[in-house]
PDB file of C-alpha atoms in Angstrom:
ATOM      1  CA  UNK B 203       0.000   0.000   0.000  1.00  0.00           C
ATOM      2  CA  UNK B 204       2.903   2.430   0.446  1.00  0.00           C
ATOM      3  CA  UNK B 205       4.036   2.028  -2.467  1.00  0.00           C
ATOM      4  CA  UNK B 206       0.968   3.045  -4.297  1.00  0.00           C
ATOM      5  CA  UNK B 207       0.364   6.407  -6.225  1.00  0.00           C
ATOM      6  CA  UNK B 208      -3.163   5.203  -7.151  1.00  0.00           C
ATOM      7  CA  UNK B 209      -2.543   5.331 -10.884  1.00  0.00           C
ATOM      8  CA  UNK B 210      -4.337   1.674 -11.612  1.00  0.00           C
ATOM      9  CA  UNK B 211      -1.238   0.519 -13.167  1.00  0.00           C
ATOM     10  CA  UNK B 212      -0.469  -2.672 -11.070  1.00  0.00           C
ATOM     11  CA  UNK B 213      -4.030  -3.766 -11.903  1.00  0.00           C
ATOM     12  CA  UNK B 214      -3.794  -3.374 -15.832  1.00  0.00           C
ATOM     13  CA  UNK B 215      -0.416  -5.000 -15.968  1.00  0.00           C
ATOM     14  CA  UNK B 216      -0.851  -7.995 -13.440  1.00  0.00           C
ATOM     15  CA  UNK B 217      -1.283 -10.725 -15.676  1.00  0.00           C
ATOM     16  CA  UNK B 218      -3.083 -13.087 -13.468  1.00  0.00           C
ATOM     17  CA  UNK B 219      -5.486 -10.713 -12.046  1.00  0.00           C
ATOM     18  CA  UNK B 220      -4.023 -10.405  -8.679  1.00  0.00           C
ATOM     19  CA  UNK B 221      -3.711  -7.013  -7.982  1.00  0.00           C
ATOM     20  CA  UNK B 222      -7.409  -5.390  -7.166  1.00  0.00           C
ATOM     21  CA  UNK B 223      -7.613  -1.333  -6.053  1.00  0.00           C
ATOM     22  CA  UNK B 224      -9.285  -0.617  -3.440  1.00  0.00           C
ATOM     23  CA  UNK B 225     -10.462   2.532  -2.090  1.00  0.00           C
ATOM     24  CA  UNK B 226      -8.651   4.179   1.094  1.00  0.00           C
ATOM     25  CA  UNK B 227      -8.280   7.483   2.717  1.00  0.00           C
ATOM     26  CA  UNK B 228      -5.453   9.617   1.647  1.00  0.00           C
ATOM     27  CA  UNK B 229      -6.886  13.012   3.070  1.00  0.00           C
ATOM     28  CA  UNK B 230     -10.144  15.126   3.039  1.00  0.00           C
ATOM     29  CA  UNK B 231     -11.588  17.951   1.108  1.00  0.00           C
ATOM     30  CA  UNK B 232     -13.385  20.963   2.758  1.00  0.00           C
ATOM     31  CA  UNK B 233     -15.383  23.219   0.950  1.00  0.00           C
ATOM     32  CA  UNK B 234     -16.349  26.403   2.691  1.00  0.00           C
ATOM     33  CA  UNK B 235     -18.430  29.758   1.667  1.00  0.00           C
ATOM     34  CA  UNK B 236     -17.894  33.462   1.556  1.00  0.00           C
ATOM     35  CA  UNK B 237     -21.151  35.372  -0.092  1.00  0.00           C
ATOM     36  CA  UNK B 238     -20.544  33.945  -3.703  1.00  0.00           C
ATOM     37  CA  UNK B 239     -17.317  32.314  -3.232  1.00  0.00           C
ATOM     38  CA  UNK B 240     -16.523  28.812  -2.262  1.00  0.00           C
ATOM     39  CA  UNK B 241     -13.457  27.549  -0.935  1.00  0.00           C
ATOM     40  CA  UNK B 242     -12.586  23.604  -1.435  1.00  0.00           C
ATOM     41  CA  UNK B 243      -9.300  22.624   0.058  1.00  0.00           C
ATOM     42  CA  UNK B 244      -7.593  19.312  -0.199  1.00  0.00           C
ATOM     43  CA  UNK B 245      -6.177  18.498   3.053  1.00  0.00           C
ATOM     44  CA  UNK B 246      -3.715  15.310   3.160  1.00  0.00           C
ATOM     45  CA  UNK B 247      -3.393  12.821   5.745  1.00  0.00           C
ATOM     46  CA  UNK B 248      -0.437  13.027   7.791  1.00  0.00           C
ATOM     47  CA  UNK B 249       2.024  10.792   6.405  1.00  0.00           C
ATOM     48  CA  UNK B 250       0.506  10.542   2.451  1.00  0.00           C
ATOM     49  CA  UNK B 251       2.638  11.028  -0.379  1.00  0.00           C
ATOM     50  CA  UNK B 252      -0.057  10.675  -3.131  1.00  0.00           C
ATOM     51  CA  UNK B 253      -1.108  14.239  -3.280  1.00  0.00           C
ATOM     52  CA  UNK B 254      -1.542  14.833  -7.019  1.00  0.00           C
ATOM     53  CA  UNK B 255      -4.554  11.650  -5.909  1.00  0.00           C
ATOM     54  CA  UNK B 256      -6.150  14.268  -3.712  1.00  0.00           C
ATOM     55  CA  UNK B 257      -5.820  16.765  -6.390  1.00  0.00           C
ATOM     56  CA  UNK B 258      -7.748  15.234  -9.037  1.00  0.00           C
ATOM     57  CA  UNK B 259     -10.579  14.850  -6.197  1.00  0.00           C
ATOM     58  CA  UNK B 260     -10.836  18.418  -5.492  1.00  0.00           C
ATOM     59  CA  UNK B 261     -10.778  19.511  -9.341  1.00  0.00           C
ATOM     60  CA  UNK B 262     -13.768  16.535  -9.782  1.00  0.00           C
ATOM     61  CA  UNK B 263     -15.798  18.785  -7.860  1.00  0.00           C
ATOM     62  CA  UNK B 264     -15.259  21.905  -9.109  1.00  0.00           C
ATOM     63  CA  UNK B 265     -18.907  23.439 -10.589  1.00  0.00           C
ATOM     64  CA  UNK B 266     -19.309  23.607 -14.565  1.00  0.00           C
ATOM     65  CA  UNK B 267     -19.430  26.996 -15.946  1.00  0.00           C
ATOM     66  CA  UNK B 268     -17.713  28.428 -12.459  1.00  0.00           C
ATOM     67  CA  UNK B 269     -14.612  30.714 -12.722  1.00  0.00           C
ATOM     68  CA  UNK B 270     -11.950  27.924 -10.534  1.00  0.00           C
ATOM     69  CA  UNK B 271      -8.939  29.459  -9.009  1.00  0.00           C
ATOM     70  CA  UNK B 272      -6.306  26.629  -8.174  1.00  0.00           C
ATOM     71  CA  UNK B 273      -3.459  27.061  -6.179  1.00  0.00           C
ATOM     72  CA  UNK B 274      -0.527  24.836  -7.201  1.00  0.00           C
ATOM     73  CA  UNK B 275       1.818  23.037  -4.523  1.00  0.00           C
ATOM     74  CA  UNK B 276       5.409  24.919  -4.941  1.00  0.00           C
ATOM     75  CA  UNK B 277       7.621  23.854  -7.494  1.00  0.00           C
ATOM     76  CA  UNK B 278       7.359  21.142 -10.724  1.00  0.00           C
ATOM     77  CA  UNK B 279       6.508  17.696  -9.144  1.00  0.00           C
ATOM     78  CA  UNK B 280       3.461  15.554  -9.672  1.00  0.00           C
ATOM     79  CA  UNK B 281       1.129  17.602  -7.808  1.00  0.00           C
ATOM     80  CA  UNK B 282       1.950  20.973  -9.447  1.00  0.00           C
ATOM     81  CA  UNK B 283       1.377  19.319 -12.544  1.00  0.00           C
ATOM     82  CA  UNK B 284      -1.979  17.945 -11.509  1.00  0.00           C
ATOM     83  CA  UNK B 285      -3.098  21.488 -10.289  1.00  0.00           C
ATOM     84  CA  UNK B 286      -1.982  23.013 -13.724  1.00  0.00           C
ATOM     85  CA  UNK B 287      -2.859  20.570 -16.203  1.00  0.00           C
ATOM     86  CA  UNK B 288      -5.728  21.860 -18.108  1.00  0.00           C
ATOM     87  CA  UNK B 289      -6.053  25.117 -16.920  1.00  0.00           C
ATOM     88  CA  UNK B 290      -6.802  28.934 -18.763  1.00  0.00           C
ATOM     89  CA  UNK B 291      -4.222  30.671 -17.546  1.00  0.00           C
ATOM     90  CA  UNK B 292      -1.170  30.191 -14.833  1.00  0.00           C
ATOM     91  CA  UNK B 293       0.189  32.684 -12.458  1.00  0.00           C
ATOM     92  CA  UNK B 294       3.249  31.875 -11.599  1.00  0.00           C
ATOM     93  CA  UNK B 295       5.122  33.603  -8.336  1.00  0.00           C
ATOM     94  CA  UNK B 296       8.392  34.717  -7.900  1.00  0.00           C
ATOM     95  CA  UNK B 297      10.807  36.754  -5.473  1.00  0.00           C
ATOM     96  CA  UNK B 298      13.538  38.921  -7.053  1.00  0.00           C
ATOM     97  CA  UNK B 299      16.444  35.868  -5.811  1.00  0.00           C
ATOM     98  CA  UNK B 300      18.429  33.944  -6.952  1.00  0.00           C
ATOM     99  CA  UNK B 301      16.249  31.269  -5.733  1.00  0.00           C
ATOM    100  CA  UNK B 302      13.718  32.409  -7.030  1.00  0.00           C
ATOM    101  CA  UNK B 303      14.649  32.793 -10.596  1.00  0.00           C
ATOM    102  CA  UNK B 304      15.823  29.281 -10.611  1.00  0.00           C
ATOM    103  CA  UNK B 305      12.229  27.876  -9.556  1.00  0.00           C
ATOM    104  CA  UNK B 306      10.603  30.308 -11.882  1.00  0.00           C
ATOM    105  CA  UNK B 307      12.559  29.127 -14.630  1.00  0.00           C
ATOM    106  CA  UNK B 308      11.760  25.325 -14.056  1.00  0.00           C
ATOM    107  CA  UNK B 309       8.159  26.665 -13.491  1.00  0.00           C
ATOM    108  CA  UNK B 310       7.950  28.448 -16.902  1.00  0.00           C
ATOM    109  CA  UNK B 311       9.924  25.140 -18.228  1.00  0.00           C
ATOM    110  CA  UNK B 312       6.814  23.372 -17.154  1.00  0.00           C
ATOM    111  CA  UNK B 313       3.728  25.555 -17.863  1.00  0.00           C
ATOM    112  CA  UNK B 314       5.635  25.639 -21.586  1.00  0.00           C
ATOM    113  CA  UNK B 315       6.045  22.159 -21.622  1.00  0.00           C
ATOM    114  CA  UNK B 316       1.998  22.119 -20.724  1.00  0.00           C
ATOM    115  CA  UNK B 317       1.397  24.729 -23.265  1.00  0.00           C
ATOM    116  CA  UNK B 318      -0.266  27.119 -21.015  1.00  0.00           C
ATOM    117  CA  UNK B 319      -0.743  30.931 -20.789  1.00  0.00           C
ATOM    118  CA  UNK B 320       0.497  32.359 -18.140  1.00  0.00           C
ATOM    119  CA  UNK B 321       2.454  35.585 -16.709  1.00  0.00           C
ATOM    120  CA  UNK B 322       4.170  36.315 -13.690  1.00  0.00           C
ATOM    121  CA  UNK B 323       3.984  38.279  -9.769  1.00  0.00           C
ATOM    122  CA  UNK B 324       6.778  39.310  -8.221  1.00  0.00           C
ATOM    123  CA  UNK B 325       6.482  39.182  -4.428  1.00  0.00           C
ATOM    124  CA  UNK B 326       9.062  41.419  -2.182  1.00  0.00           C
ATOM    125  CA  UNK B 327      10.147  43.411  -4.512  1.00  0.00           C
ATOM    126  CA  UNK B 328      13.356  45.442  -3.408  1.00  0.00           C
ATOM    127  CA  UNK B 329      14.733  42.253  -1.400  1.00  0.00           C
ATOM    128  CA  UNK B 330      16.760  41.087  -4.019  1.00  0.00           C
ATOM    129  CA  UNK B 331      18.348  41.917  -7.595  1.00  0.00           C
ATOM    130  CA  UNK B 332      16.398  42.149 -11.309  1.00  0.00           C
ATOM    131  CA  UNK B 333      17.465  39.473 -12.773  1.00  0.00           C
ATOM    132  CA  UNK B 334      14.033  37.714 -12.509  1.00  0.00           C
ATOM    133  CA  UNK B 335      12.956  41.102 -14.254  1.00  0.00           C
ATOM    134  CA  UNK B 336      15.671  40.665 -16.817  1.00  0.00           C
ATOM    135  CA  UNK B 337      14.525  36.924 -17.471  1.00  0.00           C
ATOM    136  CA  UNK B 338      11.305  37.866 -17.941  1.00  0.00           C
ATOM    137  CA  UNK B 339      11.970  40.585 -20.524  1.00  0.00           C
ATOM    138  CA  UNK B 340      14.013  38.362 -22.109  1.00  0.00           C
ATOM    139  CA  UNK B 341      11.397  35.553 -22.461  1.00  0.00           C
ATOM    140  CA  UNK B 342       8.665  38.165 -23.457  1.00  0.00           C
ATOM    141  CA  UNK B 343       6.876  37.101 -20.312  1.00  0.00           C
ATOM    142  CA  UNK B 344       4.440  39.261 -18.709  1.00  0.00           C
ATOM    143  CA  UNK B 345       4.972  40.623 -15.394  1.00  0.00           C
ATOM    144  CA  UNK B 346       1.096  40.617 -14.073  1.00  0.00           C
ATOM    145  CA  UNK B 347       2.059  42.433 -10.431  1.00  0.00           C
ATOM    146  CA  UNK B 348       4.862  43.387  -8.524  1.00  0.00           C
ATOM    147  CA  UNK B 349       4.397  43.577  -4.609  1.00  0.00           C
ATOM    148  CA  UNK B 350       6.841  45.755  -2.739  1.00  0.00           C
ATOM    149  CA  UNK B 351       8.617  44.055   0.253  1.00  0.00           C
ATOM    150  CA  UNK B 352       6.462  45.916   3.137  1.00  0.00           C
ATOM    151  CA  UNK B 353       5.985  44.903   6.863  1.00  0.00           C
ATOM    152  CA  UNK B 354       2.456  46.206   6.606  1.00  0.00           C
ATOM    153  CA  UNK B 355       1.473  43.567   4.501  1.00  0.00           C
ATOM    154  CA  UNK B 356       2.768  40.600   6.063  1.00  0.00           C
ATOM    155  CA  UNK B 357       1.157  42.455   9.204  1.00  0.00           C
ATOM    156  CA  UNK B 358      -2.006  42.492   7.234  1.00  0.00           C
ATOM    157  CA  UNK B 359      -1.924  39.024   6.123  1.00  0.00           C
ATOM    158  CA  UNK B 360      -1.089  37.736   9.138  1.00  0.00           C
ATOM    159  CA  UNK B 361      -3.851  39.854  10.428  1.00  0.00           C
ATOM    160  CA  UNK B 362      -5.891  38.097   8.155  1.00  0.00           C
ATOM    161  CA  UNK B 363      -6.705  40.750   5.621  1.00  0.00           C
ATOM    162  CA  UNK B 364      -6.484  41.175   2.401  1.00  0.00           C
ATOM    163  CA  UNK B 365      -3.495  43.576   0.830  1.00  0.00           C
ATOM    164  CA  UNK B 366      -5.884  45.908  -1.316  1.00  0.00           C
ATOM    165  CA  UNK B 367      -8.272  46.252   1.394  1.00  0.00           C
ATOM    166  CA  UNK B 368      -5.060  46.941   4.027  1.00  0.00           C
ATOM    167  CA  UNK B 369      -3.334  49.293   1.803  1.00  0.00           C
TER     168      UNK B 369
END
């Protein structure tokens, strides 16, 4: 069972039908409700590696005809992929490091590979250098938003507010 990633595989190749899927718990989705919004969220077990499982459930249940908004897992691996397969348009999110420019280039790498729109936010601006600035110029990739390194909006957001509302 650990070893599973819930992909059916081991079923379809077992040649004398030995291997049978059934269904287990990996983790729970939550949907909650602001006015006209709703909120689902994928929560994993503790100790559950098959997240990209849990993301296909959530996505199943997202309404026809409703503008979605999915927030990706950092970085490239399975799960990221689930969250951005199939999607209108990607926003991918940076900070001005050299960190950062090396996930945002796998990241663009990726969405690419997917052939998805997408542009680009720069979070805390002014911490770091322009090369992710640079790249992006370079790539003729849109920079959607910068956000200016500011200790009133991580105290807002850890405040719980929103940054347009708090500033």
């Amino acid at each position: 069972p650990e070893l599973c990633h819930g992909c059916g595989g081991c079923e379809l190749v077992c040649p004398q039908d030995a291997v049978r899927e059934k269904p287990h718990r990996i983790g729970t989705i939550q949907a909650s409700r602001s006015g006209a919004i709703t909120l689902r969220t994928g929560l994993l077990d503790i100790g559950v590696s098959m997240a990209s499982s849990l993301v296909h459930s959530v996505r199943q249940r997202m309404e026809a005809g409703i503008t979605a908004i999915l927030d990706a897992p950092p970085g490239t691996a399975c799960p990221a992929v689930a969250t951005l397969r199939g999607a209108d348009f990607v926003v991918l999110v940076t900070e001005p490091t050299p960190f950062g420019l090396n996930d945002l280039k796998l990241a663009v790498d990726t969405v690419r590979e997917l052939d998805l729109r997408f542009g680009v936010v720069i979070n805390r601006v002014g911490i770091g250098d322009d090369r992710v600035h640079h790249y992006c110029h370079d790539q003729s990739i849109p920079v959607l938003l910068e956000i200016p390194d500011d200790r009133r909006i991580a105290e807002a957001y850890s405040e719980g507010q929103l940054i347009v509302d708090a500033l």
